[in-house]
Amino acid sequence: MTPETSPLVPLQPLRFGYGTNGLADLRLDDALSLLADLGYDGVGLTLDHMHLDPLAPGLATRTRRVARRLDALGLGVTVETGARYVLDPRRKHGPSLLDPDPDDRARRAGLLVRAVRVAADLGAHAVHCFSGVLPDGTDTDTAWKRLAETLTPVLDAAASAGVPLAVEPEPGHLLATLADFHHLRRTLGDPEPLGLTLDLGHCQCLEPLSPADCVRAAAPWLRHVQIEDMRRGVHEHLPFGDGEIDFPPLLAALAATGYQGLTVVELPRHSHAGPHFAAHSLPFLRHAEQVAATVPQSPAPALQQAAPPHGAPSATPEGSSTP
């Protein structure tokens, strides 16, 4: 053992899920059955027109039906809100929390409030969201003010429902990095319902810390985790083994935090072969987790504030913000 590491300690098993945005060609019930049969612990449920449409009639009744199905299958759930065209069939991810039109911002906030209610009815451990891209002609100070103001009623709803709102740093967005998350947290006065969605591929893509060090630095605020492979400087969600991430130390770091929410595979551009990638992802992660048990732990680093400019890693951001 060196001064920089801690002795091996037993790690709690991680709970892996798969995102329905990577199973968009399947009916929701078929997707849930598939994941249960494959041995997943849960599902990242993106509210979209094909999977528990948040805008169609009878949402409460449909949500109760899904809750019963999740319970019967033994699946945990987190609610994700990255559907591309759920609010506007002509604007991908529009409107956003940053739109100049206050009515448009209110539409996005309304969707998030609805997602919080769905999450509470499903027994979900968090609701995921992201800031959106800086609109043309809007300065960053104005955008941060809009983001804080528009999220306030959503956080109020989250507090009432007892479901944390987990904001995701998304490459190319206003809130793109862990440092940006902390800026929002301080701006809002560190509200208790505000947590973090950490996409581990995004850490590889653009954070100044390694993915494992990002996990250690972010541990107090972790409410939801997404996982895939990725390369430095390129925002492209890749199947495991196709990128550059060293997964055993990353999973060891995550397990050592005590995080017990879902770690959800995020492959939104692979729905054309979703069952294949779902079948191959879980054995990869379980094997990496076994190797992780042999990895000595490092102490949590201080979060570095310097980061590449927003949008620098990729001209065509992917994941939850891409076609």
mmCIF file of C-alpha atoms in Angstrom:
data_model
loop_
_atom_site.group_PDB
_atom_site.id
_atom_site.type_symbol
_atom_site.label_atom_id
_atom_site.label_comp_id
_atom_site.label_asym_id
_atom_site.label_seq_id
_atom_site.Cartn_x
_atom_site.Cartn_y
_atom_site.Cartn_z
ATOM 1 C CA MET A 1 0.000 0.000 0.000
ATOM 2 C CA THR A 2 1.303 3.483 -0.886
ATOM 3 C CA PRO A 3 0.384 6.807 0.764
ATOM 4 C CA GLU A 4 -1.811 7.574 -2.250
ATOM 5 C CA THR A 5 -3.976 4.462 -1.958
ATOM 6 C CA SER A 6 -6.133 2.712 0.613
ATOM 7 C CA PRO A 7 -6.209 -1.032 1.328
ATOM 8 C CA LEU A 8 -8.680 -3.241 -0.471
ATOM 9 C CA VAL A 9 -12.095 -3.212 1.156
ATOM 10 C CA PRO A 10 -15.234 -5.135 0.163
ATOM 11 C CA LEU A 11 -17.318 -3.089 -2.286
ATOM 12 C CA GLN A 12 -21.092 -3.025 -2.506
ATOM 13 C CA PRO A 13 -22.308 -4.437 -5.838
ATOM 14 C CA LEU A 14 -23.417 -1.768 -8.258
ATOM 15 C CA ARG A 15 -26.944 -1.745 -9.677
ATOM 16 C CA PHE A 16 -26.927 -1.624 -13.471
ATOM 17 C CA GLY A 17 -29.751 -0.484 -15.720
ATOM 18 C CA TYR A 18 -30.247 0.157 -19.413
ATOM 19 C CA GLY A 19 -31.789 3.260 -20.943
ATOM 20 C CA THR A 20 -34.995 2.980 -22.959
ATOM 21 C CA ASN A 21 -33.623 5.656 -25.306
ATOM 22 C CA GLY A 22 -31.418 2.822 -26.558
ATOM 23 C CA LEU A 23 -34.441 0.537 -26.999
ATOM 24 C CA ALA A 24 -36.677 2.968 -28.877
ATOM 25 C CA ASP A 25 -37.785 0.339 -31.419
ATOM 26 C CA LEU A 26 -39.291 -1.859 -28.707
ATOM 27 C CA ARG A 27 -42.621 -1.471 -26.959
ATOM 28 C CA LEU A 28 -42.043 -0.436 -23.374
ATOM 29 C CA ASP A 29 -43.358 -3.675 -21.900
ATOM 30 C CA ASP A 30 -41.137 -5.682 -24.258
ATOM 31 C CA ALA A 31 -38.136 -3.535 -23.304
ATOM 32 C CA LEU A 32 -38.779 -4.047 -19.585
ATOM 33 C CA SER A 33 -39.201 -7.796 -20.011
ATOM 34 C CA LEU A 34 -35.966 -7.966 -22.013
ATOM 35 C CA LEU A 35 -33.979 -6.138 -19.330
ATOM 36 C CA ALA A 36 -35.381 -8.296 -16.549
ATOM 37 C CA ASP A 37 -34.598 -11.472 -18.500
ATOM 38 C CA LEU A 38 -31.027 -10.275 -19.110
ATOM 39 C CA GLY A 39 -30.487 -9.684 -15.382
ATOM 40 C CA TYR A 40 -30.482 -5.901 -15.195
ATOM 41 C CA ASP A 41 -31.364 -4.305 -11.884
ATOM 42 C CA GLY A 42 -33.369 -1.485 -13.409
ATOM 43 C CA VAL A 43 -34.167 0.839 -16.264
ATOM 44 C CA GLY A 44 -33.525 4.437 -17.199
ATOM 45 C CA LEU A 45 -36.982 5.359 -18.489
ATOM 46 C CA THR A 46 -37.015 8.246 -20.971
ATOM 47 C CA LEU A 47 -40.503 9.752 -21.107
ATOM 48 C CA ASP A 48 -41.241 9.850 -24.839
ATOM 49 C CA HIS A 49 -44.051 9.279 -27.307
ATOM 50 C CA MET A 50 -43.258 5.560 -27.568
ATOM 51 C CA HIS A 51 -42.457 4.976 -23.881
ATOM 52 C CA LEU A 52 -44.892 6.370 -21.294
ATOM 53 C CA ASP A 53 -45.788 9.504 -23.269
ATOM 54 C CA PRO A 54 -45.910 12.315 -20.695
ATOM 55 C CA LEU A 55 -48.314 14.416 -22.803
ATOM 56 C CA ALA A 56 -50.874 11.795 -23.852
ATOM 57 C CA PRO A 57 -54.188 11.327 -22.001
ATOM 58 C CA GLY A 58 -54.433 8.978 -19.033
ATOM 59 C CA LEU A 59 -50.876 9.490 -17.765
ATOM 60 C CA ALA A 60 -51.721 8.582 -14.170
ATOM 61 C CA THR A 61 -53.417 5.326 -15.183
ATOM 62 C CA ARG A 62 -50.603 4.397 -17.554
ATOM 63 C CA THR A 63 -48.006 5.224 -14.900
ATOM 64 C CA ARG A 64 -49.703 2.946 -12.375
ATOM 65 C CA ARG A 65 -49.661 0.153 -14.933
ATOM 66 C CA VAL A 66 -45.915 0.625 -15.522
ATOM 67 C CA ALA A 67 -45.278 0.769 -11.770
ATOM 68 C CA ARG A 68 -47.000 -2.587 -11.329
ATOM 69 C CA ARG A 69 -44.961 -4.059 -14.182
ATOM 70 C CA LEU A 70 -41.680 -2.775 -12.762
ATOM 71 C CA ASP A 71 -42.563 -4.237 -9.398
ATOM 72 C CA ALA A 72 -43.491 -7.607 -10.898
ATOM 73 C CA LEU A 73 -40.193 -7.735 -12.788
ATOM 74 C CA GLY A 74 -38.130 -6.534 -9.828
ATOM 75 C CA LEU A 75 -36.730 -3.562 -11.731
ATOM 76 C CA GLY A 76 -35.697 -0.252 -10.203
ATOM 77 C CA VAL A 77 -36.201 2.898 -12.246
ATOM 78 C CA THR A 78 -34.969 6.398 -12.799
ATOM 79 C CA VAL A 79 -36.887 8.879 -14.958
ATOM 80 C CA GLU A 80 -34.966 10.565 -17.779
ATOM 81 C CA THR A 81 -36.163 13.582 -19.745
ATOM 82 C CA GLY A 82 -33.872 13.636 -22.769
ATOM 83 C CA ALA A 83 -36.513 12.826 -25.408
ATOM 84 C CA ARG A 84 -35.589 14.682 -28.574
ATOM 85 C CA TYR A 85 -38.958 15.874 -29.889
ATOM 86 C CA VAL A 86 -41.422 15.300 -27.058
ATOM 87 C CA LEU A 87 -42.346 19.008 -26.747
ATOM 88 C CA ASP A 88 -41.789 20.264 -30.291
ATOM 89 C CA PRO A 89 -41.801 18.053 -33.410
ATOM 90 C CA ARG A 90 -39.607 20.563 -35.272
ATOM 91 C CA ARG A 91 -36.967 21.495 -32.675
ATOM 92 C CA LYS A 92 -34.721 18.838 -31.200
ATOM 93 C CA HIS A 93 -34.732 19.234 -27.400
ATOM 94 C CA GLY A 94 -36.812 22.365 -27.778
ATOM 95 C CA PRO A 95 -37.937 24.341 -26.005
ATOM 96 C CA SER A 96 -35.216 24.329 -23.354
ATOM 97 C CA LEU A 97 -34.824 25.830 -19.902
ATOM 98 C CA LEU A 98 -32.831 28.647 -21.543
ATOM 99 C CA ASP A 99 -35.218 29.746 -24.303
ATOM 100 C CA PRO A 100 -35.731 33.516 -24.652
ATOM 101 C CA ASP A 101 -39.529 33.073 -24.630
ATOM 102 C CA PRO A 102 -40.706 32.693 -21.002
ATOM 103 C CA ASP A 103 -43.721 30.655 -22.135
ATOM 104 C CA ASP A 104 -41.388 28.196 -23.861
ATOM 105 C CA ARG A 105 -39.225 27.915 -20.757
ATOM 106 C CA ALA A 106 -42.372 27.277 -18.752
ATOM 107 C CA ARG A 107 -43.295 24.410 -21.098
ATOM 108 C CA ARG A 108 -39.977 22.708 -20.385
ATOM 109 C CA ALA A 109 -40.337 23.316 -16.651
ATOM 110 C CA GLY A 110 -43.872 21.921 -16.827
ATOM 111 C CA LEU A 111 -42.580 18.743 -18.445
ATOM 112 C CA LEU A 112 -40.014 18.364 -15.667
ATOM 113 C CA VAL A 113 -42.659 18.876 -12.975
ATOM 114 C CA ARG A 114 -44.757 16.219 -14.666
ATOM 115 C CA ALA A 115 -41.694 13.934 -14.760
ATOM 116 C CA VAL A 116 -41.239 14.438 -11.006
ATOM 117 C CA ARG A 117 -44.823 13.322 -10.405
ATOM 118 C CA VAL A 118 -44.348 10.276 -12.634
ATOM 119 C CA ALA A 119 -41.122 9.452 -10.801
ATOM 120 C CA ALA A 120 -42.869 9.639 -7.432
ATOM 121 C CA ASP A 121 -45.636 7.320 -8.666
ATOM 122 C CA LEU A 122 -43.071 4.856 -10.043
ATOM 123 C CA GLY A 123 -40.891 4.918 -6.928
ATOM 124 C CA ALA A 124 -37.980 6.209 -9.033
ATOM 125 C CA HIS A 125 -34.775 7.241 -7.290
ATOM 126 C CA ALA A 126 -34.261 10.443 -9.329
ATOM 127 C CA VAL A 127 -35.402 12.594 -12.242
ATOM 128 C CA HIS A 128 -32.722 13.480 -14.773
ATOM 129 C CA CYS A 129 -32.563 16.720 -16.769
ATOM 130 C CA PHE A 130 -30.077 19.026 -18.500
ATOM 131 C CA SER A 131 -29.744 22.753 -19.133
ATOM 132 C CA GLY A 132 -29.906 23.041 -22.916
ATOM 133 C CA VAL A 133 -27.642 24.818 -25.393
ATOM 134 C CA LEU A 134 -26.945 28.545 -25.048
ATOM 135 C CA PRO A 135 -29.418 30.237 -27.430
ATOM 136 C CA ASP A 136 -28.090 32.516 -30.166
ATOM 137 C CA GLY A 137 -27.946 36.102 -29.013
ATOM 138 C CA THR A 138 -28.096 35.219 -25.294
ATOM 139 C CA ASP A 139 -25.160 36.062 -23.033
ATOM 140 C CA THR A 140 -24.068 33.531 -20.450
ATOM 141 C CA ASP A 141 -25.028 35.642 -17.419
ATOM 142 C CA THR A 142 -28.590 35.925 -18.710
ATOM 143 C CA ALA A 143 -28.673 32.200 -19.480
ATOM 144 C CA TRP A 144 -27.561 31.230 -15.969
ATOM 145 C CA LYS A 145 -30.205 33.517 -14.498
ATOM 146 C CA ARG A 146 -32.885 31.931 -16.701
ATOM 147 C CA LEU A 147 -31.745 28.439 -15.751
ATOM 148 C CA ALA A 148 -31.904 29.147 -12.030
ATOM 149 C CA GLU A 149 -35.291 30.847 -12.238
ATOM 150 C CA THR A 150 -36.854 28.179 -14.458
ATOM 151 C CA LEU A 151 -35.617 25.308 -12.313
ATOM 152 C CA THR A 152 -36.954 26.804 -9.083
ATOM 153 C CA PRO A 153 -40.554 25.497 -9.409
ATOM 154 C CA VAL A 154 -39.191 22.120 -10.530
ATOM 155 C CA LEU A 155 -37.038 21.919 -7.411
ATOM 156 C CA ASP A 156 -40.066 22.872 -5.316
ATOM 157 C CA ALA A 157 -41.992 19.995 -6.879
ATOM 158 C CA ALA A 158 -39.062 17.648 -6.307
ATOM 159 C CA ALA A 159 -38.895 18.645 -2.658
ATOM 160 C CA SER A 160 -42.621 18.034 -2.218
ATOM 161 C CA ALA A 161 -42.426 14.647 -3.954
ATOM 162 C CA GLY A 162 -39.267 13.544 -2.171
ATOM 163 C CA VAL A 163 -37.556 12.799 -5.499
ATOM 164 C CA PRO A 164 -34.192 14.446 -6.261
ATOM 165 C CA LEU A 165 -33.700 16.379 -9.495
ATOM 166 C CA ALA A 166 -30.402 15.213 -10.987
ATOM 167 C CA VAL A 167 -28.937 17.715 -13.463
ATOM 168 C CA GLU A 168 -26.569 16.307 -16.080
ATOM 169 C CA PRO A 169 -23.496 18.194 -17.332
ATOM 170 C CA GLU A 170 -23.826 17.774 -21.094
ATOM 171 C CA PRO A 171 -21.038 18.616 -23.578
ATOM 172 C CA GLY A 172 -22.035 21.605 -25.696
ATOM 173 C CA HIS A 173 -24.639 22.822 -23.192
ATOM 174 C CA LEU A 174 -24.524 25.823 -20.882
ATOM 175 C CA LEU A 175 -24.076 23.410 -17.974
ATOM 176 C CA ALA A 176 -21.362 21.229 -19.476
ATOM 177 C CA THR A 177 -18.998 20.297 -16.646
ATOM 178 C CA LEU A 178 -18.860 19.447 -12.971
ATOM 179 C CA ALA A 179 -17.618 22.983 -12.329
ATOM 180 C CA ASP A 180 -20.771 24.279 -14.048
ATOM 181 C CA PHE A 181 -22.935 22.080 -11.822
ATOM 182 C CA HIS A 182 -21.347 23.614 -8.754
ATOM 183 C CA HIS A 183 -21.926 27.087 -10.194
ATOM 184 C CA LEU A 184 -25.653 26.308 -10.505
ATOM 185 C CA ARG A 185 -25.740 24.764 -7.039
ATOM 186 C CA ARG A 186 -24.220 27.885 -5.486
ATOM 187 C CA THR A 187 -26.462 30.193 -7.519
ATOM 188 C CA LEU A 188 -29.554 28.407 -6.208
ATOM 189 C CA GLY A 189 -28.306 28.368 -2.618
ATOM 190 C CA ASP A 190 -27.490 24.648 -2.544
ATOM 191 C CA PRO A 191 -31.104 23.365 -2.399
ATOM 192 C CA GLU A 192 -31.448 19.901 -0.928
ATOM 193 C CA PRO A 193 -33.411 18.387 -3.878
ATOM 194 C CA LEU A 194 -30.707 19.390 -6.416
ATOM 195 C CA GLY A 195 -28.390 16.523 -7.274
ATOM 196 C CA LEU A 196 -26.135 15.407 -10.082
ATOM 197 C CA THR A 197 -26.459 13.030 -12.999
ATOM 198 C CA LEU A 198 -22.892 12.005 -13.820
ATOM 199 C CA ASP A 199 -22.376 10.575 -17.292
ATOM 200 C CA LEU A 200 -19.090 8.702 -16.965
ATOM 201 C CA GLY A 201 -18.376 8.913 -20.682
ATOM 202 C CA HIS A 202 -18.652 12.691 -20.511
ATOM 203 C CA CYS A 203 -15.941 12.646 -17.849
ATOM 204 C CA GLN A 204 -13.638 10.877 -20.313
ATOM 205 C CA CYS A 205 -14.683 13.301 -23.037
ATOM 206 C CA LEU A 206 -13.949 16.675 -21.466
ATOM 207 C CA GLU A 207 -13.386 16.862 -17.705
ATOM 208 C CA PRO A 208 -9.921 17.855 -16.418
ATOM 209 C CA LEU A 209 -10.008 14.932 -13.964
ATOM 210 C CA SER A 210 -9.967 11.252 -14.903
ATOM 211 C CA PRO A 211 -13.376 9.544 -14.843
ATOM 212 C CA ALA A 212 -12.522 7.769 -11.575
ATOM 213 C CA ASP A 213 -11.411 11.036 -9.986
ATOM 214 C CA CYS A 214 -14.591 12.728 -11.259
ATOM 215 C CA VAL A 215 -16.625 10.095 -9.414
ATOM 216 C CA ARG A 216 -14.691 10.640 -6.205
ATOM 217 C CA ALA A 217 -14.986 14.429 -6.463
ATOM 218 C CA ALA A 218 -18.716 14.289 -7.283
ATOM 219 C CA ALA A 219 -19.684 11.625 -4.740
ATOM 220 C CA PRO A 220 -21.639 13.854 -2.302
ATOM 221 C CA TRP A 221 -24.011 14.997 -5.048
ATOM 222 C CA LEU A 222 -24.456 11.769 -7.058
ATOM 223 C CA ARG A 223 -28.128 10.949 -7.585
ATOM 224 C CA HIS A 224 -27.969 9.232 -10.986
ATOM 225 C CA VAL A 225 -25.183 7.734 -13.122
ATOM 226 C CA GLN A 226 -25.012 7.001 -16.842
ATOM 227 C CA ILE A 227 -22.319 4.854 -18.424
ATOM 228 C CA GLU A 228 -20.937 4.024 -21.863
ATOM 229 C CA ASP A 229 -17.537 4.079 -23.549
ATOM 230 C CA MET A 230 -16.111 7.281 -25.033
ATOM 231 C CA ARG A 231 -12.923 8.874 -26.361
ATOM 232 C CA ARG A 232 -11.186 12.000 -25.167
ATOM 233 C CA GLY A 233 -12.459 15.102 -26.935
ATOM 234 C CA VAL A 234 -15.160 13.305 -28.959
ATOM 235 C CA HIS A 235 -18.740 13.317 -27.684
ATOM 236 C CA GLU A 236 -19.867 10.000 -29.152
ATOM 237 C CA HIS A 237 -21.543 7.362 -26.987
ATOM 238 C CA LEU A 238 -19.830 4.063 -27.802
ATOM 239 C CA PRO A 239 -20.450 0.420 -26.915
ATOM 240 C CA PHE A 240 -18.131 -0.922 -24.227
ATOM 241 C CA GLY A 241 -14.676 -1.688 -25.557
ATOM 242 C CA ASP A 242 -14.903 0.744 -28.477
ATOM 243 C CA GLY A 243 -13.577 3.743 -26.557
ATOM 244 C CA GLU A 244 -10.762 4.615 -24.168
ATOM 245 C CA ILE A 245 -12.225 4.223 -20.678
ATOM 246 C CA ASP A 246 -10.497 1.906 -18.199
ATOM 247 C CA PHE A 247 -13.598 0.543 -16.483
ATOM 248 C CA PRO A 248 -12.361 -1.491 -13.487
ATOM 249 C CA PRO A 249 -10.843 1.480 -11.593
ATOM 250 C CA LEU A 250 -13.832 3.601 -12.579
ATOM 251 C CA LEU A 251 -16.329 1.088 -11.212
ATOM 252 C CA ALA A 252 -14.190 0.589 -8.123
ATOM 253 C CA ALA A 253 -14.302 4.328 -7.476
ATOM 254 C CA LEU A 254 -18.068 4.401 -7.981
ATOM 255 C CA ALA A 255 -18.689 1.436 -5.680
ATOM 256 C CA ALA A 256 -16.431 2.941 -3.020
ATOM 257 C CA THR A 257 -18.661 6.039 -2.818
ATOM 258 C CA GLY A 258 -21.518 3.875 -1.562
ATOM 259 C CA TYR A 259 -23.739 4.990 -4.450
ATOM 260 C CA GLN A 260 -26.720 2.644 -4.678
ATOM 261 C CA GLY A 261 -28.819 4.268 -7.377
ATOM 262 C CA LEU A 262 -28.872 2.867 -10.880
ATOM 263 C CA THR A 263 -25.890 3.059 -13.223
ATOM 264 C CA VAL A 264 -27.638 3.165 -16.587
ATOM 265 C CA VAL A 265 -26.114 2.187 -19.942
ATOM 266 C CA GLU A 266 -26.623 5.155 -22.286
ATOM 267 C CA LEU A 267 -26.506 4.157 -25.983
ATOM 268 C CA PRO A 268 -29.197 6.322 -27.621
ATOM 269 C CA ARG A 269 -27.865 5.873 -31.150
ATOM 270 C CA HIS A 270 -27.896 2.095 -30.989
ATOM 271 C CA SER A 271 -31.620 1.353 -30.863
ATOM 272 C CA HIS A 272 -31.382 -0.346 -34.259
ATOM 273 C CA ALA A 273 -29.644 -3.182 -32.394
ATOM 274 C CA GLY A 274 -30.788 -2.403 -28.867
ATOM 275 C CA PRO A 275 -31.384 -6.001 -27.689
ATOM 276 C CA HIS A 276 -27.901 -6.962 -28.910
ATOM 277 C CA PHE A 277 -26.161 -4.153 -27.056
ATOM 278 C CA ALA A 278 -28.254 -4.680 -23.941
ATOM 279 C CA ALA A 279 -27.278 -8.371 -23.950
ATOM 280 C CA HIS A 280 -23.574 -7.607 -24.335
ATOM 281 C CA SER A 281 -23.295 -4.617 -21.999
ATOM 282 C CA LEU A 282 -24.221 -6.276 -18.710
ATOM 283 C CA PRO A 283 -21.652 -9.120 -18.871
ATOM 284 C CA PHE A 284 -18.978 -6.551 -19.736
ATOM 285 C CA LEU A 285 -19.890 -4.431 -16.718
ATOM 286 C CA ARG A 286 -20.139 -7.380 -14.326
ATOM 287 C CA HIS A 287 -16.710 -8.613 -15.425
ATOM 288 C CA ALA A 288 -15.228 -5.129 -14.984
ATOM 289 C CA GLU A 289 -16.865 -5.006 -11.554
ATOM 290 C CA GLN A 290 -15.170 -8.273 -10.570
ATOM 291 C CA VAL A 291 -11.813 -6.885 -11.650
ATOM 292 C CA ALA A 292 -12.628 -3.664 -9.765
ATOM 293 C CA ALA A 293 -12.650 -5.612 -6.510
ATOM 294 C CA THR A 294 -8.855 -5.966 -6.902
ATOM 295 C CA VAL A 295 -8.222 -2.234 -7.432
ATOM 296 C CA PRO A 296 -6.832 -0.243 -4.431
ATOM 297 C CA GLN A 297 -8.772 2.947 -3.743
ATOM 298 C CA SER A 298 -7.407 6.479 -4.060
ATOM 299 C CA PRO A 299 -8.556 9.455 -1.978
ATOM 300 C CA ALA A 300 -11.056 11.919 -3.401
ATOM 301 C CA PRO A 301 -9.349 14.785 -5.276
ATOM 302 C CA ALA A 302 -10.268 18.431 -5.121
ATOM 303 C CA LEU A 303 -12.479 19.392 -8.044
ATOM 304 C CA GLN A 304 -10.501 21.412 -10.546
ATOM 305 C CA GLN A 305 -12.413 24.403 -11.831
ATOM 306 C CA ALA A 306 -10.617 24.842 -15.170
ATOM 307 C CA ALA A 307 -12.259 23.059 -18.090
ATOM 308 C CA PRO A 308 -12.365 23.293 -21.889
ATOM 309 C CA PRO A 309 -14.757 25.883 -23.354
ATOM 310 C CA HIS A 310 -18.367 24.809 -23.748
ATOM 311 C CA GLY A 311 -18.806 22.858 -26.947
ATOM 312 C CA ALA A 312 -15.068 22.340 -27.453
ATOM 313 C CA PRO A 313 -15.083 18.510 -27.438
ATOM 314 C CA SER A 314 -17.358 18.057 -30.428
ATOM 315 C CA ALA A 315 -19.036 20.015 -33.152
ATOM 316 C CA THR A 316 -21.975 17.602 -33.062
ATOM 317 C CA PRO A 317 -22.776 16.793 -29.425
ATOM 318 C CA GLU A 318 -24.245 13.356 -28.976
ATOM 319 C CA GLY A 319 -25.961 11.370 -26.253
ATOM 320 C CA SER A 320 -29.024 13.025 -24.809
ATOM 321 C CA SER A 321 -28.546 16.120 -26.971
ATOM 322 C CA THR A 322 -28.087 14.694 -30.462
ATOM 323 C CA PRO A 323 -30.063 13.319 -33.339
#
